[in-house]
Amino acid sequence: MSPGNWNRGTRIVALLGIAAVLTSVASAASVSEMVDSNWREQLARFFSMRDASLRFALTGSILLGLSCGLLGSFIVVRRMALVGDALSHAVLPGVAFGFLWGMTKDPVAIFIGAVIAGLMGTTVVSLLTKTTRIKADTALGLVLASFFAVGLCLLTMIQNLPTGNKSGLDKFLFGQAAALGADDIRLMAIVTVCAVSLITLFYKELLATSFDAGFAQVAGIPAEWIHHGLMLVLAAAIVIALQAVGVVLVSAMLITPAAAAYLLTDRMHRMLFLAGGFGVLAGVAGAFFSFVGRGLPTGPLMVIGASTVFTGAYLMGPRHGVVARWWRQRSRAARTERENTLKALYHVWENDGFRDVGVTLADLAQRRRETLDDALGRSRELERHGMASVSRDAVYFTPQGRRRAAEIVRNHRLWELYLTNSANIAPDHVHEDAEKIEHVLGEKTVRELERRLDYATEDPHGKPIPGPRDIHGGLATGANPREGEA
Amino acid sequence: MTVAANGAIPLEIHDLTVAYHKKPVLWGVDLEVPAGQLIGIIGPNGAGKSTLIKACMGLLPIQSGWVKVFGQSLKDAPTRVGYVPQRESVDWDFPVNVMDVVLMGRYGRLGLMRRPGKADREIARECLDRVKLLPYANRQISNLSGGQQQRVFLARALAQQADLYFMDEPFAGVDAATETAIVTVMEELRDQGKTLLVVHHDLPTARSYFDSLLLLNMNVVAFGPTESVFTAEILQKTYGGRLTILSEVASTLAAEEGGNPLRR
């Protein structure tokens, strides 16, 4: 495939991606229209940023999206996705205790309580795996469920207290960005700064310990400390995200943007940038729809946003994406088809003794055993690619087309000869193989084959192998006089 | 900068015991490794070969005994030890390219929070060139063959510029070209006065590759120059009653006269 072709392919893929995002935005907006007829007014309020609570919600979403995306990248490449999930559920009893401490929703008390509970959870997990035969996944599941259960009971008890129903703690389950206050934002900013500095200052150490912990440790990098540092900042990032995303889904904000980024790049630093960007995008989208949709829970909307980004990456990724792969496969198949037509034209021409006239469509159809219409369609396809010109009932090679046709025939016959001579395969077995190889044989391999076959001029079936002169100059009987018309 | 100049023994192990779940894998190992030698560690499966080198590098908890590297504990001499782990020990889909991995060999010398600079990149490039992988410097590591991946690990260890190298089965599942390249690099390192301990699985090649052999089975069965320890009795002692391996050893020794040692 030529580079120009590929660029056009990626451009189309990119356009499709933008279209998909736009339609999803439009359809999501229409959902809120049904929920609330005042969505236009809400939209105007959103973009004017008049409400302080909206500004807090947006800032908070950006901060949590950034910290979750960055830390999530390391969680994904360290295969710690389950740890993130367990940690996020394990913090819930800490949230309740933080509230009970002063009987108010003091962000700092709740933050400290939650981080302590989360770290206790991970400690229990590592104790279980070290002292018993229980493996990490089981230990994580165990801790996740039991801590979460305790948290739910405590939360329900608080709701039943006289002042409890105003506590706003129910927001911790499914998340409500609109509930964020100035103190929450300050805390989120501090944690995000910590996460960003940890990753920029210790990028090298994080990279080395994530890729090969044993090697890093031998080289004198304090792998244990790096791990504990990452876990501490991770716990903090989960806790600040809790109020906006909710306990149930916060791990998705760690994993999904990072997983999408992982599909799109092969370098860690690019993955960090992408994941951070996707996290912010998902956070803002969640806050936006939650606001426009008046009280829809923010967490699920953010996660839907992140999952949409992931789906986009899965489908539209330039290298590993489904669409790009399908596109590459399709263009390869189309090129093979064109080359087979060229080959058929060449065969007819060769059988005619390379006479200076075009190949009739009837002959081409006969050769390929198909209808005249099919033959005409194939010829027009060649014409579109500058390989041939079609006039009335005959097809003529362009110089480029004739060269490629001779190359394909040469590749085919060379490969047949190679298989028969060097691999001792019977001549009647080699055709099928050569049919596939002829399209992918590079010039370097061809040179090598020619050398090994001692510049043979005939294939095992006695047909002449086109040489460099046939390909680059005119063929044995002289140039095709009609080629000038192309 | 030879090791001998500094006088200390590259590796000294005293009464080393390592256990998994209270079951000893290595038991009372004593060893003094001389400088400038290419040493193969051989023994049956489960003999504790990998465990020994991992314990030496502090990657496994030690039940009793001590390990000294150039007369110091490993913590005080991390830049003098290089490591080639088993290829299967890492995720080759990790988002890094060949150059990134080789640069990790420089991290130990850089210290916390410092980024590799131009000089480090130059060293990494030289190391890649020594294992003939320089053209692949920008390739993502999952797009490499098994042999190329093993050579990336070797280049990373070279970039460490250490004096004592531990290698865990560097020849496992590699092509012939890679095997030759690894042997060449190992011999070059040895000729520079460095000490190499290599866990090895293949008996016949063990004889031709290594200056000395350490025969291990929970304990040190024998340690000495290859020609004096590669004998039927010592191999039998190492491999115990394992008949298949015994017969293999017998055929290896028998093939010695034929000059065509059998490969496992």
XYZ file of C-alpha atoms in Angstrom:
750
model
C 0.000 0.000 0.000
C 1.378 3.415 -0.872
C 1.833 6.005 1.893
C -0.680 8.302 0.219
C -3.283 5.593 0.402
C -2.615 5.046 4.068
C -2.933 8.733 4.871
C -6.290 8.860 3.179
C -7.310 5.817 5.191
C -6.354 7.383 8.510
C -8.077 10.626 7.573
C -11.312 8.777 6.891
C -10.917 6.833 10.129
C -10.387 10.076 12.048
C -13.473 11.656 10.457
C -15.558 8.613 11.329
C -14.308 8.889 14.907
C -15.306 12.544 15.178
C -18.702 11.757 13.664
C -19.225 8.958 16.207
C -18.395 11.280 19.106
C -20.690 14.007 17.766
C -23.634 11.654 17.328
C -23.151 10.243 20.808
C -23.124 13.784 22.194
C -26.270 14.663 20.266
C -28.174 11.551 21.303
C -27.126 11.938 24.926
C -28.389 15.518 24.882
C -31.747 14.350 23.582
C -32.027 11.959 26.543
C -31.806 14.862 28.965
C -34.375 16.697 26.869
C -36.869 14.046 27.756
C -35.876 14.193 31.402
C -35.996 17.947 31.651
C -37.605 20.347 29.221
C -35.370 23.160 30.486
C -32.188 21.692 29.061
C -31.609 24.706 26.826
C -31.564 26.936 29.849
C -29.254 24.505 31.651
C -26.954 24.493 28.650
C -26.802 28.273 28.702
C -26.038 28.182 32.416
C -23.325 25.586 31.872
C -21.449 27.599 29.282
C -21.859 30.918 31.068
C -20.340 29.374 34.259
C -22.459 31.614 36.445
C -22.949 29.036 39.195
C -20.174 28.614 41.720
C -21.260 25.007 42.237
C -20.882 24.351 38.521
C -17.407 25.852 38.511
C -16.468 23.629 41.440
C -17.943 20.582 39.727
C -16.010 21.238 36.532
C -12.710 21.999 38.256
C -13.127 18.891 40.385
C -13.866 16.707 37.367
C -10.799 18.003 35.540
C -8.566 17.394 38.571
C -9.860 13.900 39.249
C -9.774 12.963 35.558
C -6.146 14.037 35.342
C -4.953 12.269 38.504
C -6.939 9.100 37.790
C -5.752 8.944 34.179
C -2.072 9.398 35.092
C -2.025 6.974 38.022
C -4.289 4.566 36.137
C -1.629 4.216 33.418
C 0.759 2.694 35.933
C -2.043 0.596 37.443
C -2.786 -0.880 34.009
C 0.824 -1.653 33.023
C 1.538 -3.074 36.493
C -1.531 -5.316 36.173
C -2.982 -3.901 39.363
C -6.478 -3.124 38.045
C -8.064 -5.292 40.743
C -6.054 -3.519 43.417
C -7.633 -0.234 42.347
C -11.086 -1.790 42.610
C -10.437 -3.292 46.047
C -8.901 -0.051 47.300
C -11.881 2.019 46.172
C -14.364 -0.222 47.982
C -12.200 -0.573 51.070
C -12.215 3.194 51.729
C -15.958 3.336 52.457
C -15.818 2.503 56.202
C -13.142 5.219 56.478
C -15.540 7.743 54.955
C -18.141 6.837 57.592
C -15.632 7.062 60.446
C -14.375 10.380 59.112
C -17.931 11.696 59.351
C -18.545 10.230 62.803
C -15.323 11.884 64.085
C -16.868 15.369 64.135
C -20.430 14.513 63.061
C -19.951 16.856 60.072
C -18.952 16.364 56.471
C -15.461 17.716 57.033
C -13.487 16.902 53.844
C -10.147 16.596 55.655
C -11.446 14.203 58.324
C -13.196 12.092 55.688
C -10.058 12.140 53.519
C -7.819 10.958 56.356
C -10.293 8.279 57.454
C -10.718 6.983 53.916
C -6.991 6.863 53.128
C -6.340 4.972 56.384
C -9.125 2.479 55.593
C -7.813 1.991 52.058
C -4.258 1.339 53.212
C -5.594 -1.043 55.883
C -7.378 -2.923 53.118
C -4.213 -3.323 51.042
C -2.257 -4.344 54.143
C -4.807 -7.080 54.878
C -4.499 -8.266 51.274
C -0.721 -8.546 51.439
C -0.873 -10.217 54.871
C -3.365 -12.783 53.553
C -1.245 -13.614 50.520
C 1.965 -13.834 52.546
C 0.728 -15.913 55.500
C -1.792 -18.222 53.822
C -2.115 -20.156 50.606
C -4.751 -17.679 49.378
C -3.765 -16.017 46.105
C -3.944 -12.285 45.391
C -7.189 -12.256 43.364
C -9.117 -14.108 46.082
C -7.642 -11.935 48.826
C -8.587 -8.788 46.903
C -12.152 -9.994 46.385
C -12.445 -10.900 50.050
C -11.218 -7.538 51.320
C -13.235 -5.593 48.753
C -16.512 -7.224 49.793
C -16.023 -7.232 53.566
C -14.782 -3.636 53.850
C -17.557 -2.477 51.520
C -20.184 -4.294 53.602
C -18.957 -2.644 56.798
C -18.987 0.717 55.023
C -22.554 0.254 53.782
C -23.815 -0.655 57.283
C -22.097 2.378 58.843
C -23.434 4.668 56.130
C -27.012 3.434 56.635
C -26.655 3.952 60.381
C -25.502 7.523 59.791
C -28.445 8.157 57.462
C -30.768 7.048 60.264
C -29.284 9.519 62.761
C -31.378 12.683 63.376
C -28.899 14.865 61.437
C -27.788 12.087 59.145
C -30.098 12.515 56.197
C -28.550 15.900 55.540
C -25.033 14.489 55.696
C -24.791 14.060 51.920
C -22.885 10.860 52.443
C -25.221 9.043 50.044
C -23.376 10.915 47.282
C -20.330 8.773 47.993
C -22.050 5.736 46.501
C -22.840 6.920 42.989
C -21.152 10.302 42.927
C -22.434 13.834 42.483
C -20.016 16.419 41.175
C -22.461 19.202 42.038
C -21.992 18.375 45.729
C -18.317 19.469 45.649
C -17.403 22.497 47.745
C -14.412 24.837 47.900
C -12.687 22.694 50.553
C -13.109 19.581 48.419
C -11.564 21.343 45.438
C -8.587 22.493 47.509
C -7.974 18.913 48.624
C -8.345 17.596 45.085
C -5.831 20.157 43.826
C -3.298 19.130 46.482
C -3.647 15.425 45.651
C -3.434 16.062 41.904
C -0.259 18.100 42.393
C 1.142 15.193 44.461
C 0.252 12.677 41.731
C 1.757 14.806 38.961
C 4.959 15.435 40.935
C 5.323 11.770 41.879
C 5.097 10.797 38.228
C 7.370 13.525 36.868
C 10.032 13.232 39.587
C 10.077 9.441 39.787
C 9.115 8.591 36.195
C 12.319 6.627 35.652
C 11.882 4.616 38.856
C 8.188 3.943 38.199
C 8.968 2.815 34.646
C 11.784 0.477 35.672
C 9.916 -1.114 38.599
C 6.743 -1.544 36.513
C 8.575 -3.269 33.673
C 10.970 -5.467 35.656
C 10.819 -5.117 39.449
C 13.584 -7.664 40.093
C 16.066 -5.960 37.799
C 15.208 -2.535 39.197
C 15.826 -3.747 42.734
C 19.200 -5.268 41.853
C 20.180 -1.990 40.176
C 19.608 -0.255 43.509
C 16.223 1.358 42.813
C 14.108 1.220 45.994
C 11.297 -0.790 44.371
C 9.407 -1.286 47.647
C 9.345 2.415 48.465
C 8.262 3.321 44.950
C 5.429 0.810 45.256
C 4.307 2.152 48.634
C 4.506 5.724 47.361
C 2.378 4.856 44.355
C -0.171 3.051 46.550
C -0.398 6.021 48.924
C -0.991 8.558 46.145
C -3.373 6.107 44.482
C -5.413 5.795 47.687
C -5.510 9.595 47.961
C -6.575 9.977 44.320
C -9.358 7.441 44.797
C -10.615 9.226 47.895
C -10.764 12.655 46.230
C -12.599 11.129 43.280
C -15.123 9.367 45.548
C -17.549 12.219 46.019
C -17.784 12.950 42.311
C -17.623 9.414 40.885
C -18.831 7.229 43.742
C -17.305 4.175 45.413
C -18.837 1.722 42.967
C -17.333 3.152 39.792
C -14.206 5.044 40.829
C -11.908 2.215 39.705
C -13.330 2.563 36.193
C -11.925 6.109 36.054
C -8.519 4.629 36.839
C -8.651 1.816 34.341
C -10.735 2.920 31.356
C -8.868 6.065 30.179
C -5.541 4.276 30.707
C -6.704 1.180 28.828
C -7.841 3.363 25.906
C -4.429 5.073 25.870
C -2.691 1.674 26.038
C -4.448 0.678 22.813
C -3.250 3.796 21.032
C 0.469 3.953 21.777
C 3.579 1.863 22.369
C 5.438 4.321 24.587
C 4.816 4.920 28.269
C 5.172 8.720 28.258
C 2.666 9.051 25.405
C 0.325 6.704 27.238
C 0.482 9.005 30.285
C -0.394 12.095 28.225
C -3.236 10.341 26.441
C -4.660 8.768 29.597
C -4.542 12.099 31.428
C -6.323 13.758 28.505
C -8.963 11.039 28.261
C -9.534 11.208 32.016
C -10.146 14.973 31.828
C -12.411 14.513 28.807
C -14.489 11.844 30.559
C -14.651 13.913 33.759
C -15.850 17.038 31.975
C -18.359 15.057 29.905
C -19.730 13.472 33.089
C -20.045 16.838 34.852
C -21.662 18.377 31.752
C -24.354 15.740 31.266
C -24.975 15.459 34.971
C -25.590 19.222 35.084
C -27.683 19.422 31.941
C -29.605 16.346 33.007
C -30.362 17.926 36.408
C -29.199 15.616 39.130
C -28.304 12.564 37.069
C -25.492 10.832 39.006
C -22.115 12.097 37.777
C -20.116 8.897 38.292
C -21.974 6.680 35.835
C -21.964 9.479 33.236
C -18.202 9.954 33.589
C -17.650 6.227 33.220
C -19.890 6.121 30.157
C -17.788 8.973 28.747
C -14.569 7.047 29.445
C -16.008 3.868 27.971
C -17.016 5.784 24.827
C -13.408 6.949 24.489
C -12.243 3.367 24.986
C -14.656 2.077 22.345
C -13.403 4.804 20.003
C -9.796 3.717 20.608
C -10.704 0.071 20.114
C -12.466 0.753 16.820
C -10.546 3.734 15.431
C -6.987 3.263 16.700
C -4.579 3.969 13.808
C -2.533 0.797 14.274
C -4.339 -1.713 16.469
C -7.880 -0.413 15.851
C -10.504 -2.707 14.351
C -11.426 -0.294 11.557
C -7.814 0.398 10.599
C -7.067 -3.318 10.505
C -10.157 -3.951 8.392
C -9.167 -1.088 6.098
C -5.627 -2.397 5.650
C -6.933 -5.869 4.941
C -9.423 -4.526 2.421
C -6.885 -2.437 0.545
C -4.499 -5.372 0.462
C -7.246 -7.570 -0.979
C -8.119 -4.909 -3.561
C -4.483 -4.587 -4.611
C -4.162 -8.360 -4.985
C -7.278 -8.318 -7.167
C -5.817 -5.577 -9.387
C -2.530 -7.406 -9.677
C -4.337 -10.595 -10.658
C -6.098 -8.670 -13.444
C -2.733 -7.274 -14.595
C -1.352 -10.786 -14.619
C -4.274 -12.087 -16.691
C -3.767 -9.243 -19.186
C -0.085 -10.097 -19.372
C -0.838 -13.783 -19.982
C -3.210 -12.994 -22.852
C -0.696 -10.556 -24.291
C 2.097 -13.113 -23.934
C 0.028 -15.810 -25.679
C -0.544 -13.355 -28.536
C 3.228 -13.075 -28.910
C 3.347 -9.568 -27.373
C 1.604 -8.092 -30.394
C 1.320 -4.348 -30.481
C -2.404 -4.240 -29.931
C -4.433 -4.111 -26.764
C -6.060 -7.068 -25.089
C -9.735 -7.390 -25.941
C -12.201 -7.481 -23.076
C -13.498 -10.755 -24.492
C -10.053 -12.331 -24.169
C -9.644 -11.015 -20.638
C -13.085 -12.353 -19.664
C -12.211 -15.699 -21.241
C -8.905 -15.855 -19.389
C -10.467 -15.075 -16.005
C -13.546 -17.183 -16.764
C -16.055 -14.417 -16.102
C -18.540 -12.150 -17.870
C -17.666 -9.203 -20.092
C -19.170 -6.856 -17.488
C -16.842 -8.204 -14.807
C -13.869 -7.853 -17.150
C -14.872 -4.267 -17.921
C -15.231 -3.501 -14.194
C -11.767 -4.895 -13.491
C -10.247 -2.915 -16.348
C -11.877 0.298 -15.151
C -10.469 -0.394 -11.690
C -6.997 -0.656 -13.286
C -7.657 2.545 -15.183
C -8.501 4.362 -11.937
C -5.090 3.339 -10.585
C -3.234 4.399 -13.723
C -2.304 0.836 -14.654
C -4.271 0.575 -17.913
C -6.519 2.468 -20.263
C -9.798 1.146 -21.587
C -11.168 2.064 -24.998
C -14.355 0.521 -26.434
C -13.701 -3.213 -26.268
C -9.981 -3.392 -25.561
C -7.561 -2.734 -22.665
C -4.072 -1.243 -23.026
C -1.261 -1.271 -20.443
C 0.164 2.015 -19.265
C 3.984 1.842 -18.827
C 3.458 1.586 -15.076
C 0.872 -1.176 -15.495
C 3.044 -3.152 -17.883
C 5.998 -2.936 -15.508
C 3.952 -4.153 -12.535
C 2.379 -6.948 -14.613
C 5.813 -8.173 -15.706
C 7.018 -8.015 -12.101
C 4.109 -10.098 -10.842
C 4.609 -12.715 -13.537
C 8.334 -12.749 -12.830
C 7.711 -13.184 -9.067
C 5.307 -16.028 -9.735
C 7.586 -17.916 -12.086
C 10.724 -17.291 -10.012
C 9.025 -18.635 -6.922
C 7.748 -21.704 -8.764
C 11.235 -22.368 -10.038
C 12.735 -21.849 -6.593
C 10.291 -24.270 -4.959
C 10.895 -26.915 -7.640
C 14.693 -26.545 -7.733
C 15.660 -25.790 -4.162
C 12.833 -27.181 -2.062
C 12.274 -30.306 -4.183
C 8.560 -29.731 -4.527
C 6.890 -31.267 -7.596
C 6.165 -28.701 -10.368
C 2.417 -29.369 -10.224
C 2.325 -28.405 -6.509
C 3.955 -24.999 -6.673
C 1.305 -22.880 -8.418
C -0.990 -22.279 -5.410
C 1.897 -21.130 -3.233
C 3.243 -18.814 -5.912
C -0.241 -17.259 -6.305
C 0.122 -15.851 -2.772
C 3.842 -15.125 -2.704
C 3.897 -13.147 -5.984
C 2.104 -10.180 -4.368
C 4.407 -9.817 -1.374
C 7.869 -10.633 -2.742
C 10.156 -7.610 -2.233
C 12.848 -6.510 -4.710
C 15.619 -7.578 -2.327
C 14.258 -11.121 -2.114
C 13.813 -11.191 -5.891
C 17.512 -10.284 -6.382
C 18.474 -13.054 -3.967
C 16.222 -15.582 -5.754
C 17.609 -14.617 -9.173
C 21.143 -15.051 -7.879
C 20.411 -18.424 -6.330
C 18.646 -19.638 -9.462
C 21.613 -18.541 -11.552
C 19.530 -15.985 -13.483
C 17.360 -18.717 -15.026
C 15.142 -17.587 -17.887
C 12.475 -20.302 -17.842
C 10.078 -21.473 -15.132
C 9.371 -25.201 -14.430
C 6.528 -25.137 -16.966
C 8.802 -23.823 -19.725
C 7.446 -20.245 -19.683
C 9.935 -17.373 -19.947
C 10.668 -15.453 -16.745
C 10.548 -11.697 -17.472
C 13.999 -10.213 -16.801
C 14.989 -6.648 -15.812
C 15.025 -5.613 -19.480
C 11.454 -6.803 -19.982
C 10.349 -4.972 -16.878
C 12.143 -1.663 -17.177
C 12.628 -1.387 -20.915
C 10.343 -2.571 -23.702
C 9.504 -6.245 -23.947
C 11.243 -8.577 -26.355
C 9.135 -7.516 -29.319
C 9.469 -3.814 -28.647
C 7.446 -1.234 -26.800
C 3.689 -1.255 -26.838
C 2.909 1.599 -29.286
C -0.446 2.300 -27.688
C 0.953 2.938 -24.256
C 1.474 6.605 -25.072
C -2.272 7.083 -25.001
C -2.566 6.407 -21.297
C 39.757 -1.329 35.791
C 40.166 -4.996 36.607
C 38.605 -6.613 39.583
C 41.872 -8.109 40.731
C 43.294 -4.632 41.241
C 40.895 -4.031 44.072
C 41.693 -7.363 45.668
C 38.244 -8.248 46.975
C 36.566 -11.525 46.057
C 33.730 -10.891 43.565
C 31.287 -13.176 45.340
C 31.532 -14.829 48.713
C 28.690 -16.934 50.087
C 28.743 -18.327 53.601
C 26.320 -20.942 54.990
C 23.449 -19.701 52.809
C 20.042 -21.290 53.441
C 16.929 -20.274 51.480
C 13.473 -21.759 52.047
C 10.074 -21.527 50.376
C 7.247 -22.064 52.882
C 9.727 -23.522 55.374
C 10.939 -26.116 52.858
C 14.641 -25.527 52.254
C 15.625 -25.085 48.622
C 19.255 -24.269 49.320
C 21.001 -25.557 52.374
C 24.290 -24.359 53.845
C 25.862 -23.169 50.617
C 29.495 -22.024 50.905
C 31.173 -20.510 47.884
C 34.070 -18.281 46.925
C 34.033 -17.181 43.309
C 37.364 -16.044 41.810
C 37.529 -13.012 39.511
C 37.648 -13.081 35.723
C 35.870 -16.368 35.168
C 32.928 -17.582 33.162
C 31.067 -19.897 35.511
C 28.151 -22.161 34.666
C 25.644 -23.195 37.314
C 24.187 -26.595 36.451
C 21.992 -29.094 38.229
C 18.632 -30.867 37.896
C 15.269 -29.085 37.884
C 14.437 -27.769 41.338
C 18.084 -27.884 42.423
C 17.900 -24.200 43.382
C 19.970 -22.715 40.538
C 17.784 -19.631 39.996
C 17.130 -19.453 43.732
C 20.866 -19.209 44.384
C 21.470 -16.221 42.123
C 18.268 -14.494 43.221
C 19.254 -14.925 46.869
C 22.721 -13.536 46.075
C 21.083 -10.426 44.608
C 18.752 -9.968 47.564
C 15.611 -10.785 45.583
C 14.666 -13.612 47.956
C 14.670 -13.618 51.754
C 17.601 -15.518 53.253
C 16.994 -17.932 56.125
C 20.575 -17.891 57.356
C 24.097 -17.080 56.224
C 25.383 -14.092 54.273
C 26.456 -12.994 50.813
C 29.224 -10.510 50.102
C 29.901 -8.821 46.773
C 33.451 -7.484 46.473
C 33.687 -7.620 50.254
C 30.543 -5.528 50.775
C 26.877 -6.248 51.182
C 24.961 -5.916 47.905
C 23.165 -2.788 49.154
C 26.508 -0.977 49.317
C 27.625 -2.083 45.852
C 24.573 -2.091 43.567
C 26.449 -0.657 40.582
C 28.938 -3.540 40.580
C 26.289 -6.206 39.945
C 24.584 -6.787 36.572
C 21.578 -9.018 36.027
C 20.017 -10.834 33.070
C 16.696 -12.256 34.316
C 14.722 -15.013 32.612
C 12.992 -13.723 29.514
C 9.553 -14.906 30.687
C 9.792 -12.791 33.843
C 8.480 -9.629 32.165
C 5.476 -8.573 30.068
C 6.765 -8.005 26.532
C 3.632 -6.007 25.626
C 4.844 -3.290 27.990
C 4.735 0.118 26.237
C 8.490 0.684 25.824
C 10.877 0.313 22.895
C 14.264 -1.420 22.762
C 16.196 1.762 23.594
C 14.021 2.438 26.668
C 14.802 -1.029 28.043
C 18.560 -0.754 27.478
C 18.590 2.693 29.105
C 17.142 1.061 32.228
C 20.604 -0.473 32.622
C 21.853 3.048 33.341
C 19.201 3.878 35.974
C 21.123 2.314 38.852
C 24.072 4.644 38.244
C 21.939 7.757 37.878
C 20.455 7.920 41.345
C 16.926 8.979 42.277
C 15.068 11.563 40.197
C 17.860 11.995 37.589
C 17.072 11.366 33.932
C 19.441 9.550 31.561
C 21.447 12.013 29.463
C 23.346 12.061 26.206
C 26.270 10.028 27.558
C 23.893 7.329 28.799
C 22.211 7.140 25.401
C 25.618 6.793 23.757
C 26.524 3.901 26.082
C 23.143 2.260 25.439
C 23.716 2.547 21.686
C 27.146 0.921 22.000
C 25.680 -1.930 24.043
C 22.944 -2.474 21.452
C 25.603 -2.545 18.766
C 27.548 -5.213 20.675
C 24.533 -7.545 20.579
C 23.814 -6.507 16.948
C 20.465 -4.899 17.713
C 21.231 -1.254 16.947
C 18.919 -1.207 13.890
C 16.063 -2.254 16.189
C 16.581 0.544 18.742
C 13.202 2.169 18.095
C 11.203 -1.013 17.815
C 8.460 -1.851 20.323
C 9.675 -4.832 22.341
C 6.739 -7.112 21.494
C 7.769 -6.976 17.815
C 10.989 -8.885 18.518
C 11.784 -12.571 18.238
C 12.619 -14.539 21.384
C 16.328 -14.412 20.600
C 16.212 -10.657 20.020
C 14.381 -10.163 23.313
C 17.115 -12.127 25.088
C 19.749 -9.925 23.438
C 17.879 -6.795 24.606
C 18.228 -8.087 28.169
C 21.913 -8.755 27.565
C 22.412 -5.217 26.202
C 20.638 -3.798 29.262
C 23.034 -5.744 31.518
C 26.012 -4.498 29.478
C 24.788 -0.935 29.977
C 25.075 -1.523 33.728
C 28.880 -1.719 33.284
C 29.057 -4.037 36.263
C 31.930 -6.250 37.434
C 29.888 -9.282 38.481
C 27.075 -10.599 36.290
C 24.268 -12.997 37.130
C 22.460 -14.525 34.153
C 19.376 -16.717 34.515
C 19.187 -19.196 31.618
C 20.179 -16.746 28.863
C 20.167 -19.570 26.307
C 16.608 -20.789 26.980
C 14.659 -20.934 23.733
C 16.961 -18.782 21.576
C 18.092 -19.326 17.991
C 21.596 -20.457 17.071
C 22.693 -16.960 15.951
C 21.658 -15.482 19.302
C 23.399 -18.267 21.203
C 26.653 -17.530 19.393
C 26.250 -13.776 19.960
C 25.646 -14.297 23.686
C 28.669 -16.587 24.052
C 30.861 -14.029 22.263
C 29.719 -11.209 24.546
C 30.189 -13.376 27.649
C 33.743 -14.248 26.626
C 34.520 -10.581 25.923
C 33.309 -9.667 29.399
C 35.387 -12.435 30.954
C 38.465 -11.220 29.047
C 37.871 -7.747 30.528
C 38.306 -9.328 33.971
C 34.610 -9.503 34.839
C 33.017 -12.435 36.606
C 29.938 -14.157 35.206
C 27.639 -16.692 36.862
C 25.300 -18.262 34.336
C 22.436 -20.639 35.131
C 22.528 -23.228 32.368
C 20.367 -26.177 31.408
C 22.205 -27.914 28.630
C 24.926 -30.318 29.757
C 26.856 -30.856 26.509
C 27.280 -27.124 25.769
C 28.040 -26.429 29.433
C 31.325 -28.169 28.886
C 32.464 -26.002 26.022
C 31.078 -22.656 27.197
C 32.345 -22.328 30.766
C 35.748 -22.055 32.469
C 34.344 -23.386 35.728
C 31.221 -25.233 36.707
C 29.161 -25.051 39.879
C 27.221 -28.302 40.257
C 24.266 -27.651 42.467
C 21.618 -29.781 44.098
C 20.340 -28.048 47.244
C 23.970 -27.879 48.161
C 27.221 -27.337 46.286
C 28.115 -30.777 44.930
C 31.273 -29.561 43.242
C 32.857 -26.307 42.135
C 35.974 -26.077 40.045
C 37.519 -25.940 36.570
C 35.242 -27.569 33.995
C 37.688 -30.291 32.986
C 38.105 -31.491 36.564
C 34.442 -31.450 37.674
C 32.677 -32.593 34.504
C 33.097 -36.263 35.347
C 30.664 -39.144 35.422
C 30.825 -39.570 39.222
C 30.215 -35.900 40.018
C 27.416 -35.591 37.485
C 25.825 -38.725 38.913
C 26.104 -37.277 42.398
C 24.474 -34.031 41.205
C 21.669 -35.526 39.227
C 21.010 -38.315 41.750
C 18.921 -41.238 40.615
C 17.349 -39.456 37.678
C 17.755 -42.124 35.063
C 16.932 -40.114 31.978
C 19.521 -37.505 32.787
C 22.044 -40.134 33.783
C 21.721 -41.885 30.466
C 22.003 -38.556 28.756
C 25.196 -37.811 30.639
C 26.507 -41.237 29.725
C 25.846 -40.647 26.069
C 27.405 -37.194 26.324
C 30.569 -38.633 27.762
C 30.516 -41.449 25.224
C 30.156 -38.965 22.416
C 33.297 -37.226 23.620
C 35.436 -39.647 21.664
C 33.263 -39.143 18.597
C 33.734 -35.390 18.920
C 30.005 -34.868 18.408
C 28.357 -34.217 21.754
C 24.630 -34.851 21.749
C 22.342 -31.930 22.438
C 19.394 -32.374 24.700
